[in-house]
PDB file of C-alpha atoms in Angstrom:
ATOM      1  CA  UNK P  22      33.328  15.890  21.314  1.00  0.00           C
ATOM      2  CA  UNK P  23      30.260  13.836  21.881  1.00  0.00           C
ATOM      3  CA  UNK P  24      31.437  10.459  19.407  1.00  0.00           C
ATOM      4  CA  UNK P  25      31.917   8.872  23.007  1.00  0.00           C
ATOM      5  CA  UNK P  26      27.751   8.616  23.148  1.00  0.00           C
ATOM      6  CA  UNK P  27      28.294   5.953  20.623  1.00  0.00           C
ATOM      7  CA  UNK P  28      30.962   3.426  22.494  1.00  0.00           C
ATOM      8  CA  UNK P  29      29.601   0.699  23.590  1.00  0.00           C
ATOM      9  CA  UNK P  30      29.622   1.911  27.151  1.00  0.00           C
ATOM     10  CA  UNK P  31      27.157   4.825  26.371  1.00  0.00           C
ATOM     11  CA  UNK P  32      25.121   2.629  24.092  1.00  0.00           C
ATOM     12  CA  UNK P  33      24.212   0.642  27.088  1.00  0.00           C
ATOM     13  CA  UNK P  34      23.181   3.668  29.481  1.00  0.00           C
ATOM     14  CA  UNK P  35      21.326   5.250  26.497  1.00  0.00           C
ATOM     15  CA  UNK P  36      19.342   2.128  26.146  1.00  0.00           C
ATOM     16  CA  UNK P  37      18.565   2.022  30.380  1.00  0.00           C
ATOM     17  CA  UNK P  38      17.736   5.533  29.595  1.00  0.00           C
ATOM     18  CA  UNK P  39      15.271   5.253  27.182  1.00  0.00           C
ATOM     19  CA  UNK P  40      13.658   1.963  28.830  1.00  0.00           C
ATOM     20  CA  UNK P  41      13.677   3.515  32.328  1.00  0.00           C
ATOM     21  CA  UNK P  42      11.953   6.879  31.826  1.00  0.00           C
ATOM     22  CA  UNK P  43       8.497   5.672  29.986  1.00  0.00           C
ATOM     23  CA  UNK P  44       8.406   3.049  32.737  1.00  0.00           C
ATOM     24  CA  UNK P  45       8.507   5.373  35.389  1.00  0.00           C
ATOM     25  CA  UNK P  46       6.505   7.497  33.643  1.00  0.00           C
ATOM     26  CA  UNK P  47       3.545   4.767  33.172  1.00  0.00           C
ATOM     27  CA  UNK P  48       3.964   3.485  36.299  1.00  0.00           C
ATOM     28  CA  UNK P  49       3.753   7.018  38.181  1.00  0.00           C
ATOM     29  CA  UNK P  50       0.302   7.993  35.711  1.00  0.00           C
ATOM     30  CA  UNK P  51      -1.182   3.796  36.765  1.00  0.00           C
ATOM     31  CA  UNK P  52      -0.515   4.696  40.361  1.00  0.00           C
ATOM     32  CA  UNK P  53      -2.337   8.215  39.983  1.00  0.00           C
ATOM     33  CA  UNK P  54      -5.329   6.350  38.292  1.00  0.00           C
ATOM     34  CA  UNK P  55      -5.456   4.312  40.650  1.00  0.00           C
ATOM     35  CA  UNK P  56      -5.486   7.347  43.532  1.00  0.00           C
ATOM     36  CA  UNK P  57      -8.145   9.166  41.293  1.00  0.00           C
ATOM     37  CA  UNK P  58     -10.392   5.319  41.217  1.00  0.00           C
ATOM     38  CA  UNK P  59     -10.587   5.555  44.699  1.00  0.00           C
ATOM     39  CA  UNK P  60     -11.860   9.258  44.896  1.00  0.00           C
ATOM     40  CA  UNK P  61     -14.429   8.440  42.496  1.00  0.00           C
ATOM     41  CA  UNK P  62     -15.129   5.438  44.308  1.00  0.00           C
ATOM     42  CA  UNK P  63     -15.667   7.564  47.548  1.00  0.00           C
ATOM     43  CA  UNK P  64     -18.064   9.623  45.979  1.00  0.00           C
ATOM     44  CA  UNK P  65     -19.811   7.292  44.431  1.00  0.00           C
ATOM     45  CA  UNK P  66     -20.328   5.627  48.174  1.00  0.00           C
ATOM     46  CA  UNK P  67     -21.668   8.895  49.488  1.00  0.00           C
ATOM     47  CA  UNK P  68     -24.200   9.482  46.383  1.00  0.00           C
ATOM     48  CA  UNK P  69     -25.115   5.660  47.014  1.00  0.00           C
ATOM     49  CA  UNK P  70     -25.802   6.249  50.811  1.00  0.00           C
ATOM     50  CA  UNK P  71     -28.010   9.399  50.163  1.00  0.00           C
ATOM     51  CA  UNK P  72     -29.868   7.768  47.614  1.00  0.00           C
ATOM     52  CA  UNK P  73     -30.429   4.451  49.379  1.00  0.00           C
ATOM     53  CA  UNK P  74     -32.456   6.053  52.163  1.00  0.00           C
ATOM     54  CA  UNK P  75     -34.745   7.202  49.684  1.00  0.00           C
ATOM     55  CA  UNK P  76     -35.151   4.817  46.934  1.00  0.00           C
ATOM     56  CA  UNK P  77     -37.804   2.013  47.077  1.00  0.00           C
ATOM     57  CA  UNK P  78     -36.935  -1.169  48.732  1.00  0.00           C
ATOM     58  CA  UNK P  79     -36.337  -3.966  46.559  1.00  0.00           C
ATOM     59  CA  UNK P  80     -36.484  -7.836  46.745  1.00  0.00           C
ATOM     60  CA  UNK P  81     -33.034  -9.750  47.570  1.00  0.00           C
ATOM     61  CA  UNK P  82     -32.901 -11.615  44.518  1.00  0.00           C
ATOM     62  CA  UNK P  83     -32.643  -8.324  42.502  1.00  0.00           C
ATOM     63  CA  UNK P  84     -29.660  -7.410  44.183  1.00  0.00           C
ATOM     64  CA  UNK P  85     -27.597 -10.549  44.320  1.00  0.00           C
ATOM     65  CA  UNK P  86     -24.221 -10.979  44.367  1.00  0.00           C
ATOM     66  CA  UNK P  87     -23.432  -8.018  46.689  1.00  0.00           C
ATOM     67  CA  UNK P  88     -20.882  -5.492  44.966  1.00  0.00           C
ATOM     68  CA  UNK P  89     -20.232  -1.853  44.654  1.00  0.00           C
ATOM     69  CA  UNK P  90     -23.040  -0.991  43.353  1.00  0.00           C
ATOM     70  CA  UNK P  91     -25.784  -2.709  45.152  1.00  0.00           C
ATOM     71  CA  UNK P  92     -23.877  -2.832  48.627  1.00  0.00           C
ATOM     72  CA  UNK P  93     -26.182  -0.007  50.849  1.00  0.00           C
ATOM     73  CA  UNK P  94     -29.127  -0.726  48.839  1.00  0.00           C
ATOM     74  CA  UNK P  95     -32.623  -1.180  50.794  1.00  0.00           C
ATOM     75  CA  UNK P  96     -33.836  -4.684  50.091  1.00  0.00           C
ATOM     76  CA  UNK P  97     -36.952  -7.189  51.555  1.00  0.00           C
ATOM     77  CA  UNK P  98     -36.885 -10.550  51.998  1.00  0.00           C
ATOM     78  CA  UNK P  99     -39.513 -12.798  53.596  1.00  0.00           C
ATOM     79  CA  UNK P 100     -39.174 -16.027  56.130  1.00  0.00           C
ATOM     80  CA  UNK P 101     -39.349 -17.512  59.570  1.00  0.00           C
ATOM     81  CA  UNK P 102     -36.547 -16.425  62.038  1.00  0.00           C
ATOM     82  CA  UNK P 103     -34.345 -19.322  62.836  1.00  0.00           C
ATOM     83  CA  UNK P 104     -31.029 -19.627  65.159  1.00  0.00           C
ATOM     84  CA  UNK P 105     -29.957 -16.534  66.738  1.00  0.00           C
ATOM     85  CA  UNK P 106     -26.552 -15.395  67.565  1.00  0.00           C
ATOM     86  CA  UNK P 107     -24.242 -12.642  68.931  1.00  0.00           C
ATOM     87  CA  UNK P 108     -21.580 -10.855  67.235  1.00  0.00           C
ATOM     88  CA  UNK P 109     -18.885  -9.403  70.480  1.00  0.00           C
ATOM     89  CA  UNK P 110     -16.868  -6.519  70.374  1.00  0.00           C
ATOM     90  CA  UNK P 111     -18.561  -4.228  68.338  1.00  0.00           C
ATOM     91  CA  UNK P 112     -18.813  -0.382  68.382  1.00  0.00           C
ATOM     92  CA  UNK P 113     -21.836   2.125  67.788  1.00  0.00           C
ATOM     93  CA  UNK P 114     -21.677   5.471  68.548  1.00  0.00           C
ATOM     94  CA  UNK P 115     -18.317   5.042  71.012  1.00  0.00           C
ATOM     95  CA  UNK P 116     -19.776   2.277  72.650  1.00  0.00           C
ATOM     96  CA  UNK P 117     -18.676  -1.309  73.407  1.00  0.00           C
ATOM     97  CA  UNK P 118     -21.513  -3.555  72.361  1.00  0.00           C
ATOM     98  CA  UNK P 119     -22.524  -6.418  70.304  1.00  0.00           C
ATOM     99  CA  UNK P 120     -24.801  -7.085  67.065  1.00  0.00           C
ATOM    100  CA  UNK P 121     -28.310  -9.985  67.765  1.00  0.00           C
ATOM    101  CA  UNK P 122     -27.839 -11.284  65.014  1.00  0.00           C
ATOM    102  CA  UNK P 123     -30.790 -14.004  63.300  1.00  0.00           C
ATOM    103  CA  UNK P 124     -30.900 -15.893  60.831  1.00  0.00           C
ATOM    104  CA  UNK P 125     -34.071 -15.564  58.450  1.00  0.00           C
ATOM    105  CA  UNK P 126     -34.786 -19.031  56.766  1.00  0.00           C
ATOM    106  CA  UNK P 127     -36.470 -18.274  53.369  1.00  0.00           C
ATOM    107  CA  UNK P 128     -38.727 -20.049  51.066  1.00  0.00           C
ATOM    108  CA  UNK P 129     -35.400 -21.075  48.907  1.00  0.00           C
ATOM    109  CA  UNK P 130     -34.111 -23.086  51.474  1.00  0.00           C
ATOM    110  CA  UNK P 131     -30.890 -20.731  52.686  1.00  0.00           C
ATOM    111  CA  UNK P 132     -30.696 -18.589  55.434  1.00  0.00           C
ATOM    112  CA  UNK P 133     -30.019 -14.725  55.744  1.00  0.00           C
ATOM    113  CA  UNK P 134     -28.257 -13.462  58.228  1.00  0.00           C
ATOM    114  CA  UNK P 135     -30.001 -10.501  59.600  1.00  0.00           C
ATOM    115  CA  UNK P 136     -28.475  -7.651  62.126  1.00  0.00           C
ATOM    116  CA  UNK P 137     -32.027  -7.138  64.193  1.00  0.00           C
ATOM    117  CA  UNK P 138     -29.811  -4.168  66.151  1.00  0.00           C
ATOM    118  CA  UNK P 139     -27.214  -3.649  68.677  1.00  0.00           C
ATOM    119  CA  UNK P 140     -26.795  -3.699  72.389  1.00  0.00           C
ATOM    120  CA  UNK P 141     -24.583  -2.185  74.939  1.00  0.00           C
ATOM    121  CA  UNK P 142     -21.945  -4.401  77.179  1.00  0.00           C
ATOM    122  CA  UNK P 143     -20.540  -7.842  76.825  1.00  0.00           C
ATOM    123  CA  UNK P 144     -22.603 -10.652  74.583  1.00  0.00           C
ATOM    124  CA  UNK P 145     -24.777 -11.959  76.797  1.00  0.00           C
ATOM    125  CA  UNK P 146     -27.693 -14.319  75.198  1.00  0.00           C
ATOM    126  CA  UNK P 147     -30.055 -13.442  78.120  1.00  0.00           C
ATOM    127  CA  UNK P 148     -29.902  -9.183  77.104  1.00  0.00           C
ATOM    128  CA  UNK P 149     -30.993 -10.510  73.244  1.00  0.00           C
ATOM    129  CA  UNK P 150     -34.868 -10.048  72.488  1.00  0.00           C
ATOM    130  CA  UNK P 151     -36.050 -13.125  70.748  1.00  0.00           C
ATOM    131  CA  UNK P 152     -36.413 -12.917  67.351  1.00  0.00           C
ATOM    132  CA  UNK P 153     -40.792 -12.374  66.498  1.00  0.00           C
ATOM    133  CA  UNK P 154     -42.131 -15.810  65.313  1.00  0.00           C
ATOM    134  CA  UNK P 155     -44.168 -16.556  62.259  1.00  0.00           C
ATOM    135  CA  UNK P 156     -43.524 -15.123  59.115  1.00  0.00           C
ATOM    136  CA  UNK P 157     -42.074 -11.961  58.853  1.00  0.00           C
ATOM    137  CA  UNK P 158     -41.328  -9.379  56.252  1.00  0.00           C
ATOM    138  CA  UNK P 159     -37.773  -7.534  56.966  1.00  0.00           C
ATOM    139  CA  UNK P 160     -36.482  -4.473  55.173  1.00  0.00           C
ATOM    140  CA  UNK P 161     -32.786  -3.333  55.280  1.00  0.00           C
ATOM    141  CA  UNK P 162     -29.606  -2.436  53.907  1.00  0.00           C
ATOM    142  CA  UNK P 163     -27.800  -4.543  51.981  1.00  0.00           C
ATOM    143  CA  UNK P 164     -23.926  -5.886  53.189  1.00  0.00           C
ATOM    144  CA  UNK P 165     -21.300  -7.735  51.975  1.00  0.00           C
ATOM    145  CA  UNK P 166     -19.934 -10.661  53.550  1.00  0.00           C
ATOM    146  CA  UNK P 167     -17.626  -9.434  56.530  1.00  0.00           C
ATOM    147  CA  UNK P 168     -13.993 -10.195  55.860  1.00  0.00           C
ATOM    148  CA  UNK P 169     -12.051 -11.432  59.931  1.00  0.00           C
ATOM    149  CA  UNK P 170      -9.573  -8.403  60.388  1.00  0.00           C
ATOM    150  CA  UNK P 171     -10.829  -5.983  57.798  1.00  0.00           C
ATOM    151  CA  UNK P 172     -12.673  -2.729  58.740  1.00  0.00           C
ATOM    152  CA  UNK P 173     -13.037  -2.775  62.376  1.00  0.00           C
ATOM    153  CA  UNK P 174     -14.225  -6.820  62.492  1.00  0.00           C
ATOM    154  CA  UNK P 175     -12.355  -8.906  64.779  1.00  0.00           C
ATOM    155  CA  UNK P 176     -10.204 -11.865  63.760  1.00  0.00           C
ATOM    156  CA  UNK P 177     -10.332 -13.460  67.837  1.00  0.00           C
ATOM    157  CA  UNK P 178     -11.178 -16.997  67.486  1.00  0.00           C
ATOM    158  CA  UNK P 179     -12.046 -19.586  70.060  1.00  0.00           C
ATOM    159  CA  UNK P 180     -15.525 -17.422  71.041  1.00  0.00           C
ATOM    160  CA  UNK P 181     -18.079 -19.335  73.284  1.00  0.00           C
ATOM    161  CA  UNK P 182     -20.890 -21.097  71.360  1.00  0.00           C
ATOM    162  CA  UNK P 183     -23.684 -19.015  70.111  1.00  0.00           C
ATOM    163  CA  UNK P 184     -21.409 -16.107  69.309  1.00  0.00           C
ATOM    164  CA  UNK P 185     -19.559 -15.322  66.277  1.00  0.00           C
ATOM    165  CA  UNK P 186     -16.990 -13.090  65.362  1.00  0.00           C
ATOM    166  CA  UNK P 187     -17.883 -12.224  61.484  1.00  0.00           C
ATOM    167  CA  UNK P 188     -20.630 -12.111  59.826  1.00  0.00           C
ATOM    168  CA  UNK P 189     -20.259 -14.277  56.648  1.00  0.00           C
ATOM    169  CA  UNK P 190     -21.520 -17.048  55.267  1.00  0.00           C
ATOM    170  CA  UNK P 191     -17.724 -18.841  55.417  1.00  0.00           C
ATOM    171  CA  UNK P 192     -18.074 -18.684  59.386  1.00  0.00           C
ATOM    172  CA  UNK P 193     -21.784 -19.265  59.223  1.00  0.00           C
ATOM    173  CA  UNK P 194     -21.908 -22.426  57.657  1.00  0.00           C
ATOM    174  CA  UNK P 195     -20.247 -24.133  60.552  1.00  0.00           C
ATOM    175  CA  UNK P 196     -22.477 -23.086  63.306  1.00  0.00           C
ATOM    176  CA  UNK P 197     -25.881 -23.447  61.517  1.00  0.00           C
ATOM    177  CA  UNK P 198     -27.338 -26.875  59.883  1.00  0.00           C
ATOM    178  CA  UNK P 199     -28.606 -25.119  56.555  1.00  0.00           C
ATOM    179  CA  UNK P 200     -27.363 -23.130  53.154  1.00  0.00           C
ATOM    180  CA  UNK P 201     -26.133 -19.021  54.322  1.00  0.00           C
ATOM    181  CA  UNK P 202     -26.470 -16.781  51.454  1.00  0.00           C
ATOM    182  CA  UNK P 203     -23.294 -14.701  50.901  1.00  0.00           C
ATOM    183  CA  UNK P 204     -24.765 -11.403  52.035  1.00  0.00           C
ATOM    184  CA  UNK P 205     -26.546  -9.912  55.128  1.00  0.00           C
ATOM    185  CA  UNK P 206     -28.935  -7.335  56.192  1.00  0.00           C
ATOM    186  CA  UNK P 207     -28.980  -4.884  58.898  1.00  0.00           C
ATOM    187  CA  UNK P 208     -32.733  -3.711  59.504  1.00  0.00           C
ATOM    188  CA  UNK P 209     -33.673  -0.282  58.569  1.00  0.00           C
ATOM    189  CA  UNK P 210     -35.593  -0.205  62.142  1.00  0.00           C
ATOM    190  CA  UNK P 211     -34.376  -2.039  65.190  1.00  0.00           C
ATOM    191  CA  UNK P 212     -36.642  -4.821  66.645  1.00  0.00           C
ATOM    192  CA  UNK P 213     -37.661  -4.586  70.611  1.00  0.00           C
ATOM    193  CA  UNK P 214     -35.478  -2.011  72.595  1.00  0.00           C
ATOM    194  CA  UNK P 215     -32.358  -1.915  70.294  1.00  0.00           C
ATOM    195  CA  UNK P 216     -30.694   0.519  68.338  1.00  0.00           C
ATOM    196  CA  UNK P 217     -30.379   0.172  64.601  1.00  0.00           C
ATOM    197  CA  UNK P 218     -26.770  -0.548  62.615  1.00  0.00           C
ATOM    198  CA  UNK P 219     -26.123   1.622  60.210  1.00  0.00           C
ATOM    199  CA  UNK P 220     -25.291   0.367  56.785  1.00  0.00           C
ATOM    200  CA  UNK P 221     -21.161   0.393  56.255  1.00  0.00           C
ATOM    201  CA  UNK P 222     -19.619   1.307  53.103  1.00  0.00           C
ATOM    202  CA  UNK P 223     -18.456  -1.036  50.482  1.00  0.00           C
ATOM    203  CA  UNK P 224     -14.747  -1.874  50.879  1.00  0.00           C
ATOM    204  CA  UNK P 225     -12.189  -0.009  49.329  1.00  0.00           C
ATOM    205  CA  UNK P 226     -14.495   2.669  48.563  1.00  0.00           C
ATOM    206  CA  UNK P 227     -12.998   5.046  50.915  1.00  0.00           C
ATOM    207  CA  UNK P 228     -10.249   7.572  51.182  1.00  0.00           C
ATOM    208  CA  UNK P 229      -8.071   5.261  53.563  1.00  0.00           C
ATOM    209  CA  UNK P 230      -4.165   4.967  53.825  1.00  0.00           C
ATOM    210  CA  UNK P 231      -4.271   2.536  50.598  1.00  0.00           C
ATOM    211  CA  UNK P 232      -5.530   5.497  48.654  1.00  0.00           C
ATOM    212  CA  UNK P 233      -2.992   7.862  50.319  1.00  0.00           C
ATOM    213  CA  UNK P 234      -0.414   5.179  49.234  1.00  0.00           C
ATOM    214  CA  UNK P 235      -1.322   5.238  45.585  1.00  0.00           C
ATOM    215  CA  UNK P 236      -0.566   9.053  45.703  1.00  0.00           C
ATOM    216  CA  UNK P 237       2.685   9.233  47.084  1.00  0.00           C
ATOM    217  CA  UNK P 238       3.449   6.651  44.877  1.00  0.00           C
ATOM    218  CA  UNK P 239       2.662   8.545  42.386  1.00  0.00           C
ATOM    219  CA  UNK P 240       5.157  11.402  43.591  1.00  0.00           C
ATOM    220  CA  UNK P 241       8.030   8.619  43.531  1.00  0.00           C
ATOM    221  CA  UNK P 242       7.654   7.225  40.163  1.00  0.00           C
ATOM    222  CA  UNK P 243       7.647  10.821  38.776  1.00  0.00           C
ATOM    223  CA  UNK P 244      10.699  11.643  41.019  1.00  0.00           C
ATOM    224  CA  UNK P 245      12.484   8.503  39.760  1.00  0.00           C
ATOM    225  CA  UNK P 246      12.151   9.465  35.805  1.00  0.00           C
ATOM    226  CA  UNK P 247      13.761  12.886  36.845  1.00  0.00           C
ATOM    227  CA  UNK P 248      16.155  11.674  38.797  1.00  0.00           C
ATOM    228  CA  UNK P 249      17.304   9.560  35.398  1.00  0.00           C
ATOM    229  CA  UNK P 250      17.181  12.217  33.217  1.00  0.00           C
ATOM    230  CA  UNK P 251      19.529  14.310  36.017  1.00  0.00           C
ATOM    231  CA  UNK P 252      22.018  11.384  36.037  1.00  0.00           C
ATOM    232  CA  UNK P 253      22.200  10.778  32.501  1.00  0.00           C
ATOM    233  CA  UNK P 254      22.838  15.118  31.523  1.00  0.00           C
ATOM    234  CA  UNK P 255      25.316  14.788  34.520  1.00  0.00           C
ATOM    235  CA  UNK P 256      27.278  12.004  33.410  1.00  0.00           C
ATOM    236  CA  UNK P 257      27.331  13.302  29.861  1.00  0.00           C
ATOM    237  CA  UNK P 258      28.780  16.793  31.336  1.00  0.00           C
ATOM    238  CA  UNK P 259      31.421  14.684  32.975  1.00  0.00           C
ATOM    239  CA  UNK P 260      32.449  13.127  29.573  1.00  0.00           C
ATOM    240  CA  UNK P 261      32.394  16.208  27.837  1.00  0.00           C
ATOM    241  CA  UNK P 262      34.925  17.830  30.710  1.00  0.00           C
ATOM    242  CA  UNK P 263      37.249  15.373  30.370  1.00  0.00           C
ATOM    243  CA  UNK P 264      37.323  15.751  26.806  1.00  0.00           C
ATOM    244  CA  UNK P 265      37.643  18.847  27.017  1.00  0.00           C
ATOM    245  CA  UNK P 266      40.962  18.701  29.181  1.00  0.00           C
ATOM    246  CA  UNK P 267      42.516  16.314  26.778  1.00  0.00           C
ATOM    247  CA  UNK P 268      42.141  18.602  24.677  1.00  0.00           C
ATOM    248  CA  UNK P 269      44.050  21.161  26.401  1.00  0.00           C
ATOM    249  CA  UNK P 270      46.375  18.840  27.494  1.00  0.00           C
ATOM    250  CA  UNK P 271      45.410  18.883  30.491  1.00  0.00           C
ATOM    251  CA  UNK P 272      44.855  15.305  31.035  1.00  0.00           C
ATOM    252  CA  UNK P 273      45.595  12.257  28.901  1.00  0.00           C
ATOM    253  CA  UNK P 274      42.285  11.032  27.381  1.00  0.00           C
ATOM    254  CA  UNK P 275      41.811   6.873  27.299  1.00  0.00           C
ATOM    255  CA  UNK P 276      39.964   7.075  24.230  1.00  0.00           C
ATOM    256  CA  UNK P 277      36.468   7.014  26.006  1.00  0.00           C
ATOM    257  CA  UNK P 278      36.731  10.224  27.515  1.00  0.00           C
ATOM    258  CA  UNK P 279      37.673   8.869  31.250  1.00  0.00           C
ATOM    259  CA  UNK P 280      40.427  11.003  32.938  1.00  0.00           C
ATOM    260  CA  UNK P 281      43.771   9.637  32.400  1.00  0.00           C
ATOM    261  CA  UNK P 282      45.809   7.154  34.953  1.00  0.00           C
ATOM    262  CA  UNK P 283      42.311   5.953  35.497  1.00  0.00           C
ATOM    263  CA  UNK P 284      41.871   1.807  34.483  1.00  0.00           C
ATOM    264  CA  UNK P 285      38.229   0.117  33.846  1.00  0.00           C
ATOM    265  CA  UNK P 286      37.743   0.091  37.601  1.00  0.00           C
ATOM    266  CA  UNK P 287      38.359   3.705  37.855  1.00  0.00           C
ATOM    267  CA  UNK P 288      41.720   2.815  39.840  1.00  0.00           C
ATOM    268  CA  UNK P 289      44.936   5.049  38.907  1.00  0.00           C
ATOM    269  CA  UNK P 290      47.823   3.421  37.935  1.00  0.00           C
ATOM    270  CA  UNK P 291      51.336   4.970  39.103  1.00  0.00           C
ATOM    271  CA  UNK P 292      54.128   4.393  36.841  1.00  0.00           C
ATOM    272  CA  UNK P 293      57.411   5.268  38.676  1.00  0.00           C
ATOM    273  CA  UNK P 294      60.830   6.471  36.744  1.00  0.00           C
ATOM    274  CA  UNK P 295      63.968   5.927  38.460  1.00  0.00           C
ATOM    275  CA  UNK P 296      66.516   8.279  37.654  1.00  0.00           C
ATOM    276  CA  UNK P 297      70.093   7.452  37.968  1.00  0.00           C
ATOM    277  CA  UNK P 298      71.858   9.824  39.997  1.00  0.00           C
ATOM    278  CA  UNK P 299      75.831  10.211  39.498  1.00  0.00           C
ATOM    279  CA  UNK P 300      77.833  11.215  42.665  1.00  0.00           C
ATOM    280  CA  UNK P 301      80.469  12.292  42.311  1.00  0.00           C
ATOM    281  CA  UNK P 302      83.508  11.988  45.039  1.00  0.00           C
ATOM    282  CA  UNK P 303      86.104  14.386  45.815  1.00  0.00           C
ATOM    283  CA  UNK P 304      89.517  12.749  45.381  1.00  0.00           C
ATOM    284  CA  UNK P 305      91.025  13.449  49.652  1.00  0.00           C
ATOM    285  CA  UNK P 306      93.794  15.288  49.907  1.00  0.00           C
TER     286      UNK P 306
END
């Protein structure tokens, strides 16, 4: 009753069968690691926040390049204040605001951008303290380079001169005459009337929509593998039925266990008798 698994027709959906399920299998258990990365990662973030309030600053060259690990960390670096800027459109607390931002020339020859704090309203250069002169000592948290339309930062362009709209050393380079390194620092303690910018978290270290993604993912790959298993009993039940009823006679069997007056395209084919039919007249009386 089951010989039809091994026509050529069945060898080919055994072999999709076969292929289709560990793939959907692997590819539901890569999107769940993926899901269970990003919870880690999360954590990981929080235990790094905690901790960086309380562990020891330490110098910027320990720390560089910026990553997971040393993003949030407290650092010091030392220099002479150089150009100053303003970053618009930013938010603390609920607030519309903007970042003073300065950049700290150090003995290496490159600048760091430093966040000195935040003020309310719209970026105006004459609200901005200046930055203290002389050498100075700063001590922050450590940041990544700010990516235009990621995480809150604006992508506007076209912003008046002596504002920018991200903090990185890609739009830095064009507004100031020297080396930026690929990092920043937000100080630990606003300078001169300004509040202090907390430290962000590293990116993609959160429990955002991308990590609710990998999880429903997850569901679908693990839905899909059923759902080829379910086809595969259910067109095996359909063979075996219509075996069954050419058996009893009920149908005429095509060899392959397909229902009879049915072709390759599963179209029926009528085949019609004709019958001669004698009349017979009545001779009229």
């Amino acid at each position: 009753m089951y010989r039809f698994l091994l026509t050529p027709r069945w060898w080919g959906i055994n072999v999709f069968v076969l292929l289709a399920i560990p793939f959907c299998i692997f590819m539901g258990s890569w999107q769940l690691s993926r899901f269970e990365d990003r919870v880690q990662d999360h954590r990981d973030a929080g235990e790094q926040a905690t901790a960086a309030k309380t562990d020891p600053a330490r110098p910027l060259a320990e720390l560089l390049p910026v990553d997971k690990k040393t993003s949030g960390k407290q650092t010091t670096a030392k220099g002479r204040y150089g150009k100053q800027l303003l970053v618009p459109d930013r938010e603390l607390d609920d607030k519309r605001g903007f970042y003073v931002l300065t950049l700290l020339r150090t003995d290496d020859g490159r600048a760091l951008p430093v966040v000195r704090g935040w003020l309310p309203g719209d970026a105006d250069p004459a609200k901005a303290p200046a930055a203290p002169a002389g050498e100075v000592t700063v001590t922050g948290a450590l940041q990544a380079s700010e990516t235009p339309g990621s995480n809150g930062v604006p992508a506007a362009g076209g912003l008046p001169s002596g504002q920018t709209g991200a903090i990185s050393s890609a739009a830095l380079v064009n507004l100031v005459p020297y080396d930026v390194y690929d990092a920043w620092v937000t100080l630990a303690k606003a300078d001169a009337g300004m509040k202090a910018v907390p430290a962000a978290a590293p990116a993609d270290t959160g429990l955002d929509l991308k990590a609710f993604q990998n999880l429903g993912y997850t569901g679908e790959w693990f839905v899909f593998a059923g759902f080829v298993v379910f086809m595969w009993f259910r067109l095996i039940r359909r063979e075996v039925e219509f075996a069954q009823d050419a058996e009893l006679g009920l149908v005429e069997g095509d060899g392959e266990g397909a229902p009879a007056g049915q072709d390759g395209d599963g179209e029926g084919s009528d085949t019609v008798t004709a019958d001669s039919t004698k009349v017979s007249a009545s001779p009229t009386a």
